[in-house]
Structures are given as C-alpha cells and as structure tokens.
PDB file of C-alpha atoms in Angstrom:
ATOM      1  CA  MET A   1      -4.502  17.846 -30.627  1.00 51.00           C
ATOM      2  CA  VAL A   2      -5.915  14.541 -28.592  1.00 53.00           C
ATOM      3  CA  SER A   3      -3.789  11.640 -28.440  1.00 52.00           C
ATOM      4  CA  HIS A   4      -5.282   7.984 -28.201  1.00 53.00           C
ATOM      5  CA  ARG A   5      -2.230   5.681 -26.891  1.00 53.00           C
ATOM      6  CA  THR A   6      -4.269   2.533 -24.910  1.00 53.00           C
ATOM      7  CA  PRO A   7      -2.458   2.023 -22.106  1.00 55.00           C
ATOM      8  CA  ARG A   8      -0.059  -1.046 -21.558  1.00 62.00           C
ATOM      9  CA  LYS A   9      -0.457  -3.393 -19.482  1.00 68.00           C
ATOM     10  CA  PRO A  10       2.568  -3.357 -17.128  1.00 72.00           C
ATOM     11  CA  LEU A  11       4.286  -6.392 -17.705  1.00 83.00           C
ATOM     12  CA  ARG A  12       4.941  -8.552 -15.408  1.00 89.00           C
ATOM     13  CA  ARG A  13       7.251 -12.149 -14.871  1.00 87.00           C
ATOM     14  CA  LYS A  14       8.595 -14.292 -11.413  1.00 93.00           C
ATOM     15  CA  LEU A  15      12.140 -12.163 -11.709  1.00 94.00           C
ATOM     16  CA  THR A  16      14.970 -15.069 -12.609  1.00 94.00           C
ATOM     17  CA  LYS A  17      18.058 -14.688 -14.035  1.00 96.00           C
ATOM     18  CA  ALA A  18      16.772 -16.048 -17.125  1.00 95.00           C
ATOM     19  CA  VAL A  19      14.363 -13.702 -17.804  1.00 95.00           C
ATOM     20  CA  CYS A  20      16.945 -10.900 -16.543  1.00 94.00           C
ATOM     21  CA  THR A  21      19.187 -12.017 -19.464  1.00 94.00           C
ATOM     22  CA  ALA A  22      16.712 -12.402 -22.178  1.00 94.00           C
ATOM     23  CA  ALA A  23      15.187  -8.871 -21.455  1.00 92.00           C
ATOM     24  CA  LYS A  24      15.640  -6.422 -24.278  1.00 91.00           C
ATOM     25  CA  TYR A  25      14.181  -2.545 -24.236  1.00 89.00           C
ATOM     26  CA  ALA A  26      10.326  -2.867 -25.737  1.00 79.00           C
ATOM     27  CA  GLY A  27      10.191   0.747 -25.885  1.00 69.00           C
ATOM     28  CA  ASP A  28       7.245   3.061 -26.741  1.00 62.00           C
ATOM     29  CA  PRO A  29       4.955   1.711 -30.148  1.00 59.00           C
ATOM     30  CA  ASN A  30       4.018   5.868 -31.136  1.00 58.00           C
ATOM     31  CA  GLY A  31       7.592   6.407 -30.430  1.00 57.00           C
ATOM     32  CA  SER A  32       8.932   8.422 -27.422  1.00 57.00           C
ATOM     33  CA  ALA A  33      11.441   7.726 -25.808  1.00 56.00           C
ATOM     34  CA  ALA A  34      10.126   8.634 -22.286  1.00 57.00           C
ATOM     35  CA  ARG A  35       8.906   5.418 -22.291  1.00 69.00           C
ATOM     36  CA  ARG A  36      10.063   3.472 -19.201  1.00 77.00           C
ATOM     37  CA  HIS A  37      10.311  -0.282 -20.142  1.00 88.00           C
ATOM     38  CA  VAL A  38      10.228  -2.536 -16.824  1.00 92.00           C
ATOM     39  CA  ILE A  39       9.567  -5.567 -16.100  1.00 94.00           C
ATOM     40  CA  TRP A  40       7.621  -6.089 -13.107  1.00 95.00           C
ATOM     41  CA  ASP A  41       8.235  -9.041 -10.921  1.00 96.00           C
ATOM     42  CA  THR A  42       5.265 -11.143  -9.505  1.00 94.00           C
ATOM     43  CA  GLU A  43       7.162 -12.259  -5.459  1.00 94.00           C
ATOM     44  CA  LEU A  44       7.594  -9.084  -5.064  1.00 94.00           C
ATOM     45  CA  LYS A  45       5.593  -6.049  -4.947  1.00 93.00           C
ATOM     46  CA  GLY A  46       7.544  -2.854  -6.290  1.00 94.00           C
ATOM     47  CA  PHE A  47      10.561  -4.758  -7.119  1.00 96.00           C
ATOM     48  CA  GLY A  48      11.325  -4.937 -10.668  1.00 96.00           C
ATOM     49  CA  LEU A  49      14.071  -4.754 -13.711  1.00 96.00           C
ATOM     50  CA  ARG A  50      14.346  -1.949 -15.742  1.00 95.00           C
ATOM     51  CA  VAL A  51      15.665  -1.580 -19.359  1.00 94.00           C
ATOM     52  CA  PHE A  52      17.476   0.686 -21.503  1.00 91.00           C
ATOM     53  CA  PRO A  53      17.354   1.907 -24.593  1.00 89.00           C
ATOM     54  CA  SER A  54      20.861   1.815 -24.612  1.00 89.00           C
ATOM     55  CA  GLY A  55      21.074  -2.081 -23.331  1.00 90.00           C
ATOM     56  CA  VAL A  56      21.430  -1.781 -19.883  1.00 94.00           C
ATOM     57  CA  LYS A  57      19.835  -3.170 -17.034  1.00 96.00           C
ATOM     58  CA  VAL A  58      19.451  -1.960 -13.562  1.00 97.00           C
ATOM     59  CA  PHE A  59      17.075  -3.541 -10.807  1.00 97.00           C
ATOM     60  CA  VAL A  60      14.469  -0.760  -9.654  1.00 97.00           C
ATOM     61  CA  PHE A  61      11.961  -0.910  -6.438  1.00 96.00           C
ATOM     62  CA  SER A  62       8.462   1.826  -6.592  1.00 94.00           C
ATOM     63  CA  TYR A  63       7.403   3.076  -3.829  1.00 93.00           C
ATOM     64  CA  ARG A  64       5.217   5.602  -2.385  1.00 88.00           C
ATOM     65  CA  ASP A  65       7.721   8.472  -0.187  1.00 82.00           C
ATOM     66  CA  PRO A  66       6.036   8.224   3.181  1.00 75.00           C
ATOM     67  CA  ALA A  67       5.514  11.774   3.961  1.00 76.00           C
ATOM     68  CA  ALA A  68       5.143  13.388   1.117  1.00 77.00           C
ATOM     69  CA  ARG A  69       2.708   9.898  -0.472  1.00 79.00           C
ATOM     70  CA  ARG A  70       5.071  10.480  -4.042  1.00 86.00           C
ATOM     71  CA  LYS A  71       5.778   7.713  -6.689  1.00 90.00           C
ATOM     72  CA  ARG A  72       9.168   7.571  -6.449  1.00 89.00           C
ATOM     73  CA  LEU A  73      11.593   5.294  -7.879  1.00 92.00           C
ATOM     74  CA  LEU A  74      14.611   3.569  -6.138  1.00 93.00           C
ATOM     75  CA  THR A  75      17.773   2.385  -7.987  1.00 94.00           C
ATOM     76  CA  LEU A  76      19.398  -0.719  -6.878  1.00 96.00           C
ATOM     77  CA  GLY A  77      22.582  -1.601  -8.382  1.00 96.00           C
ATOM     78  CA  ARG A  78      23.140  -2.801 -12.224  1.00 97.00           C
ATOM     79  CA  PHE A  79      22.061  -6.707 -13.414  1.00 97.00           C
ATOM     80  CA  GLY A  80      25.315  -8.459 -13.012  1.00 93.00           C
ATOM     81  CA  ALA A  81      26.318  -5.711 -10.407  1.00 95.00           C
ATOM     82  CA  LEU A  82      24.045  -7.590  -8.392  1.00 95.00           C
ATOM     83  CA  THR A  83      22.281 -10.965  -8.841  1.00 96.00           C
ATOM     84  CA  VAL A  84      18.244 -10.912  -9.331  1.00 96.00           C
ATOM     85  CA  ASP A  85      18.826 -12.676  -5.416  1.00 96.00           C
ATOM     86  CA  GLN A  86      20.730 -10.131  -3.441  1.00 97.00           C
ATOM     87  CA  ALA A  87      18.433  -7.247  -5.565  1.00 97.00           C
ATOM     88  CA  ARG A  88      15.149  -8.746  -4.388  1.00 96.00           C
ATOM     89  CA  LYS A  89      16.524  -9.239  -1.017  1.00 97.00           C
ATOM     90  CA  GLN A  90      17.571  -5.482  -0.614  1.00 96.00           C
ATOM     91  CA  ALA A  91      13.856  -4.329  -2.008  1.00 96.00           C
ATOM     92  CA  ARG A  92      12.625  -6.445   0.672  1.00 96.00           C
ATOM     93  CA  SER A  93      15.129  -4.138   3.272  1.00 94.00           C
ATOM     94  CA  GLU A  94      13.764  -1.226   1.376  1.00 93.00           C
ATOM     95  CA  HIS A  95      10.161  -1.877   1.800  1.00 93.00           C
ATOM     96  CA  VAL A  96      11.077  -2.703   5.865  1.00 93.00           C
ATOM     97  CA  LYS A  97      12.041   1.290   5.722  1.00 90.00           C
ATOM     98  CA  VAL A  98       9.409   1.870   4.070  1.00 90.00           C
ATOM     99  CA  SER A  99       6.363   0.190   6.202  1.00 89.00           C
ATOM    100  CA  ALA A 100       7.893   2.709   9.096  1.00 89.00           C
ATOM    101  CA  GLY A 101       7.833   5.384   6.983  1.00 86.00           C
ATOM    102  CA  ILE A 102      10.995   6.012   6.139  1.00 86.00           C
ATOM    103  CA  ASP A 103      11.769   7.304   2.972  1.00 84.00           C
ATOM    104  CA  PRO A 104      14.566   4.888   1.351  1.00 84.00           C
ATOM    105  CA  ALA A 105      15.851   7.428  -0.775  1.00 81.00           C
ATOM    106  CA  ILE A 106      17.380   9.669   1.851  1.00 80.00           C
ATOM    107  CA  LYS A 107      20.490   8.803   3.547  1.00 71.00           C
ATOM    108  CA  VAL A 108      20.504   8.998   7.496  1.00 61.00           C
ATOM    109  CA  GLU A 109      25.167   9.287   8.235  1.00 58.00           C
TER     110      GLU A 109
END
C-alpha cells in the first residue's frame, strides 16, 4: 500500500530565547514517532532547535559531509546549558570547518 503523505514545509523562525522556550514537539500527523521536529533558524543556514517528544530541546547543525557528501545532523548542546547566541556562534564555527572541507563530527586529537 502506498502512503500518500503530503510533505510538511520545514518550520523556520529566527531562533530567540522566547521561541526556544515556547517550542513544543509537534510530531508527525500520521502518528509516526520517527519524524524529527526541528525549528530551523532564518539567520544561519543549517542551524536549528530539535524538540523531542520528551520535551528535551537541543541545538543542531545540519551540513553535508565534505568527503562523502551525506547529510549529517550535529548536536551542539542542550537548550538551557547553551544560550541561543552561544549555540549560533558554535554553529558558525562548525560552518567554517565544513567550508574548509573538514567534517566537524570527526574529532581531531
């Protein structure tokens, strides 16, 4: 049986403390728990806030792995432990790494 789901448009807002505090898990309208709920920032491409069904909120950075060209989602930290400005600054530094051809998920010692 073929599913005729209509794709949802990504939710985009300028991430602020108020937006992050008010964010709630929207879930999948078809009842699937596997759907990611991410609010993407309008100021910095690839930066967003992921909201889990448990209510936990984490800042994420989406990018393409420079070597394999696969999409990746890097967790930057929890909302509350990081402010929006701190997380955005961290996402910018990860963006610079990706632009230089470095995969930020690989830790260099």
